[in-house]
XYZ file of C-alpha atoms in Angstrom:
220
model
C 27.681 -77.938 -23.345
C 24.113 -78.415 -23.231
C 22.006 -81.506 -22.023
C 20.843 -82.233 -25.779
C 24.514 -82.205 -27.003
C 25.777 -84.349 -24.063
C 23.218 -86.966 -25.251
C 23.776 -87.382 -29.008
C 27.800 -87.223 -28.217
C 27.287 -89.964 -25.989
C 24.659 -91.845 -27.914
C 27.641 -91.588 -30.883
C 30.362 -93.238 -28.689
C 27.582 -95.855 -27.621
C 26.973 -96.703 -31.268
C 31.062 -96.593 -31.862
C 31.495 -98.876 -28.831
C 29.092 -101.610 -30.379
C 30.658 -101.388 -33.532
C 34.151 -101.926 -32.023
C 33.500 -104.743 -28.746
C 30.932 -106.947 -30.724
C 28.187 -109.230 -29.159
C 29.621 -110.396 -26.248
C 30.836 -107.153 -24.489
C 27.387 -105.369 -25.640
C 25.502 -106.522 -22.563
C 27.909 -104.840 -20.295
C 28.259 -101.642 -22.364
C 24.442 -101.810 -22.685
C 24.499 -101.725 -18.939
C 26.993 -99.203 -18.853
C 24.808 -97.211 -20.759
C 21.882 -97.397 -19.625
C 23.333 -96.451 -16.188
C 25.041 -93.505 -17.746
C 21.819 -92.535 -19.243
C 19.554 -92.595 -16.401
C 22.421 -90.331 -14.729
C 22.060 -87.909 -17.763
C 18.414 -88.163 -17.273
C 18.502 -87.433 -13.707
C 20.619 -84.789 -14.434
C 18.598 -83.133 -17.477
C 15.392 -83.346 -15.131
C 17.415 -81.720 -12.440
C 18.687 -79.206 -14.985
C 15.011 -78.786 -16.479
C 13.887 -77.903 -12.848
C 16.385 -75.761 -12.715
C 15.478 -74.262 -15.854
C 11.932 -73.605 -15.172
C 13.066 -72.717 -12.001
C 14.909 -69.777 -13.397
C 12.246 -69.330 -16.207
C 9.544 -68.411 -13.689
C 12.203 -66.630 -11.974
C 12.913 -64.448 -15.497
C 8.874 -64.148 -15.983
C 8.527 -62.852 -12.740
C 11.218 -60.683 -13.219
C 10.126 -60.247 -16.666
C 6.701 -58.837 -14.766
C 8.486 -56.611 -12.343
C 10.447 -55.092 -15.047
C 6.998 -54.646 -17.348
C 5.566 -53.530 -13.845
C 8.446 -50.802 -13.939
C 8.229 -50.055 -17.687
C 4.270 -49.228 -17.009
C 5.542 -47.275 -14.146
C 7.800 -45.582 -15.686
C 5.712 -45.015 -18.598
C 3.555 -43.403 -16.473
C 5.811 -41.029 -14.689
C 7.294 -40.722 -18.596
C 3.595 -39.001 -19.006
C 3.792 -37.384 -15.554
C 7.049 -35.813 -16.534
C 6.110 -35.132 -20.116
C 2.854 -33.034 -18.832
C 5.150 -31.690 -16.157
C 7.447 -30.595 -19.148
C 4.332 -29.026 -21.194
C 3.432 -27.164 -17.307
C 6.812 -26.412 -17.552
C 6.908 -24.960 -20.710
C 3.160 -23.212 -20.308
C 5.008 -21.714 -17.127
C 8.507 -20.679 -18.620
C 6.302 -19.043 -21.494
C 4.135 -16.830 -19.113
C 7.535 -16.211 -16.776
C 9.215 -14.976 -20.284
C 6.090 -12.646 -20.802
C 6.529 -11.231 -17.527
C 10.060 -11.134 -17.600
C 9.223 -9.356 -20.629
C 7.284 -6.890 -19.267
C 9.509 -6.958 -15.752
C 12.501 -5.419 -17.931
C 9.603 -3.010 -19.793
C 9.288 -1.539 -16.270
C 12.886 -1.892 -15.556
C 13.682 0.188 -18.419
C 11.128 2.720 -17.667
C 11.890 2.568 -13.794
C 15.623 3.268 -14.989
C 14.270 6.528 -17.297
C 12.691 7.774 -13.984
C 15.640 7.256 -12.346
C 17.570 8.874 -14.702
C 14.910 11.760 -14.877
C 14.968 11.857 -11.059
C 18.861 11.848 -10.904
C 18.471 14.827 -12.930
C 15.739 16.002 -11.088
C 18.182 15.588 -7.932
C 21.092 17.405 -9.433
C 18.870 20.197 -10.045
C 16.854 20.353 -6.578
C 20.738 19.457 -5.120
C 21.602 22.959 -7.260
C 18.716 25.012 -5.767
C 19.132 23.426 -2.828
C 22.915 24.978 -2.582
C 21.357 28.882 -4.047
C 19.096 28.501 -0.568
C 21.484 27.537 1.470
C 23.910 30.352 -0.218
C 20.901 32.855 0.380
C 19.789 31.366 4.032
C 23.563 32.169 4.959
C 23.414 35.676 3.910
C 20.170 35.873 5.382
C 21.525 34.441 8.415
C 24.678 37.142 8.420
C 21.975 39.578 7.484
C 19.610 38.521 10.707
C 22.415 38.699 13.067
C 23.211 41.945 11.898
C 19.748 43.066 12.525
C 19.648 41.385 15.856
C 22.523 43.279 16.739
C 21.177 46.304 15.730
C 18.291 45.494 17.113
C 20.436 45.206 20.367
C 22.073 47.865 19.910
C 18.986 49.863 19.392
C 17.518 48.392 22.388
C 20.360 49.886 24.292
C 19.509 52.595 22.907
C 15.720 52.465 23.359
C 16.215 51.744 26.875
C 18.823 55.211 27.554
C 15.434 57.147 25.861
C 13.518 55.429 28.031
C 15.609 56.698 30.929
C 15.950 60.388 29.184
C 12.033 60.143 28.529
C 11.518 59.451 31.853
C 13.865 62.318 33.206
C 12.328 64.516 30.415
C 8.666 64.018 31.744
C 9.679 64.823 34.874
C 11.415 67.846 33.837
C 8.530 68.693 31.763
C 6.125 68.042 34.510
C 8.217 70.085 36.761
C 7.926 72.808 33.801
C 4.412 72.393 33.591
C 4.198 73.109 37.191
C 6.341 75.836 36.931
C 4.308 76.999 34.278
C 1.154 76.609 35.698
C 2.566 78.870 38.540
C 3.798 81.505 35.909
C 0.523 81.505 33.906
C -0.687 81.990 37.737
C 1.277 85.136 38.491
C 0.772 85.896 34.735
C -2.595 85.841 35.199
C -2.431 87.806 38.476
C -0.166 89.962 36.961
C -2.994 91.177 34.306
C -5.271 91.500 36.702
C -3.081 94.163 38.477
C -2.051 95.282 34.862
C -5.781 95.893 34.101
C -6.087 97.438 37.558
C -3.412 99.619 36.847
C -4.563 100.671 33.532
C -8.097 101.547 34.992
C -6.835 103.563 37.364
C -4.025 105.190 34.934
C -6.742 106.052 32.597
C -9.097 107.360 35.418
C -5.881 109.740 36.456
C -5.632 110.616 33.124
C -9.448 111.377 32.779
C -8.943 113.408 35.881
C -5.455 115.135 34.931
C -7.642 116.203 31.783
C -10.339 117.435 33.456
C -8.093 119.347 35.791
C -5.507 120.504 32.705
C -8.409 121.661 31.380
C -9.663 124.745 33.879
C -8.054 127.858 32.667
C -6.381 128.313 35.684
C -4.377 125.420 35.537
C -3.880 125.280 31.549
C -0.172 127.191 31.878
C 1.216 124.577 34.256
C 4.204 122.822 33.709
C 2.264 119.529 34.366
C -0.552 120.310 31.809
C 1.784 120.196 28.660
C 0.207 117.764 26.111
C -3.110 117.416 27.857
């Protein structure tokens, strides 16, 4: 109950009390009173201390929490520009997310177009390797051959060698032959000279008369 209502109630009973007791017990109830009513006083101004005690402590609080409505007010504004930044920045990271997944899609054609592009080199590539295997099979056959042939080469070489010494033994041999060939036509020419001077002579002799008859001058 409050201070206010504590004083009429008892300001009723004092007024009840005095109707009831009379003239002669109203000094003493007067006292009574009056004792009881300083202690309410005391006790309302103790009460009103308190109260403006814990008004100043409510308008003080009352100023912290305006203090921390401003502030918050102000980060309110803070966070509401940081919301518009926000929004500026989710709009521009949409555009480019926009044109992110424009380049994703055309990275992923030129993916696809270099998958196919891969398939097809990865085709080729197999027709090369196919023909670099028969080439291979083809160049060890010709370095076989080409062994083989040295082998060979090398035997000629030999049979050259033994040849041109054969054929420079020949060539010897025929330089001596053309050598008696040559002296050979020399007596040859010798012996024609002096066949056809016996001739000339058996002629001249064949024909004298005297010896025209002879066995030995028949044809002459």
């Amino acid at each position: 109950m409050s201070a206010i209502g504590r004083r009429i109630n008892l300001g009723l009973v004092l007024f009840v009390l005095l109707s009831m007791v009379g003239t002669g017990g109203t000094t003493v109830l007067y006292q009574d009173s009056a004792s009881e009513l300083r202690s309410q006083n005391q006790d309302l101004r103790q009460e009103n201390a308190e109260l403006r005690g814990n008004l100043d402590d409510t308008r003080s609080e009352l100023g912290s929490t305006r203090t921390r409505v401003d502030e918050l007010e102000e980060r309110l504004e803070t966070r509401s520009q940081d919301v518009d930044q926000v929004a500026t920045n989710l709009n521009q990271t949409e555009e480019q997310l926009n044109a992110t997944e424009g380049q994703l899609a055309e990275t992923r054609q030129s993916l696809r177009d270099s998958e196919d592009r891969v398939d097809e080199l990865e085709g080729t590539v197999s027709e090369l390797r196919s023909e670099r295997n028969d080439l291979q099979d083809e160049v060890d056959d010709l370095e076989s051959t080409i062994g083989d042939l040295e082998s060979e080469n090398e035997e000629l070489e030999d049979e050259r060698a033994e040849l041109e010494d054969q054929v420079s033994d020949l060539q010897d041999e025929i330089d001596n032959l053309e050598s008696r060939i040559s002296s050979l036509e020399s007596d040859i020419e010798d012996l024609e000279d002096e066949n056809r001077a016996l001739e000339d002579d058996i002629e001249t002799l064949c024909s004298q008369p005297e010896n025209q008859d002879k066995a030995a001058c028949e044809g002459y």
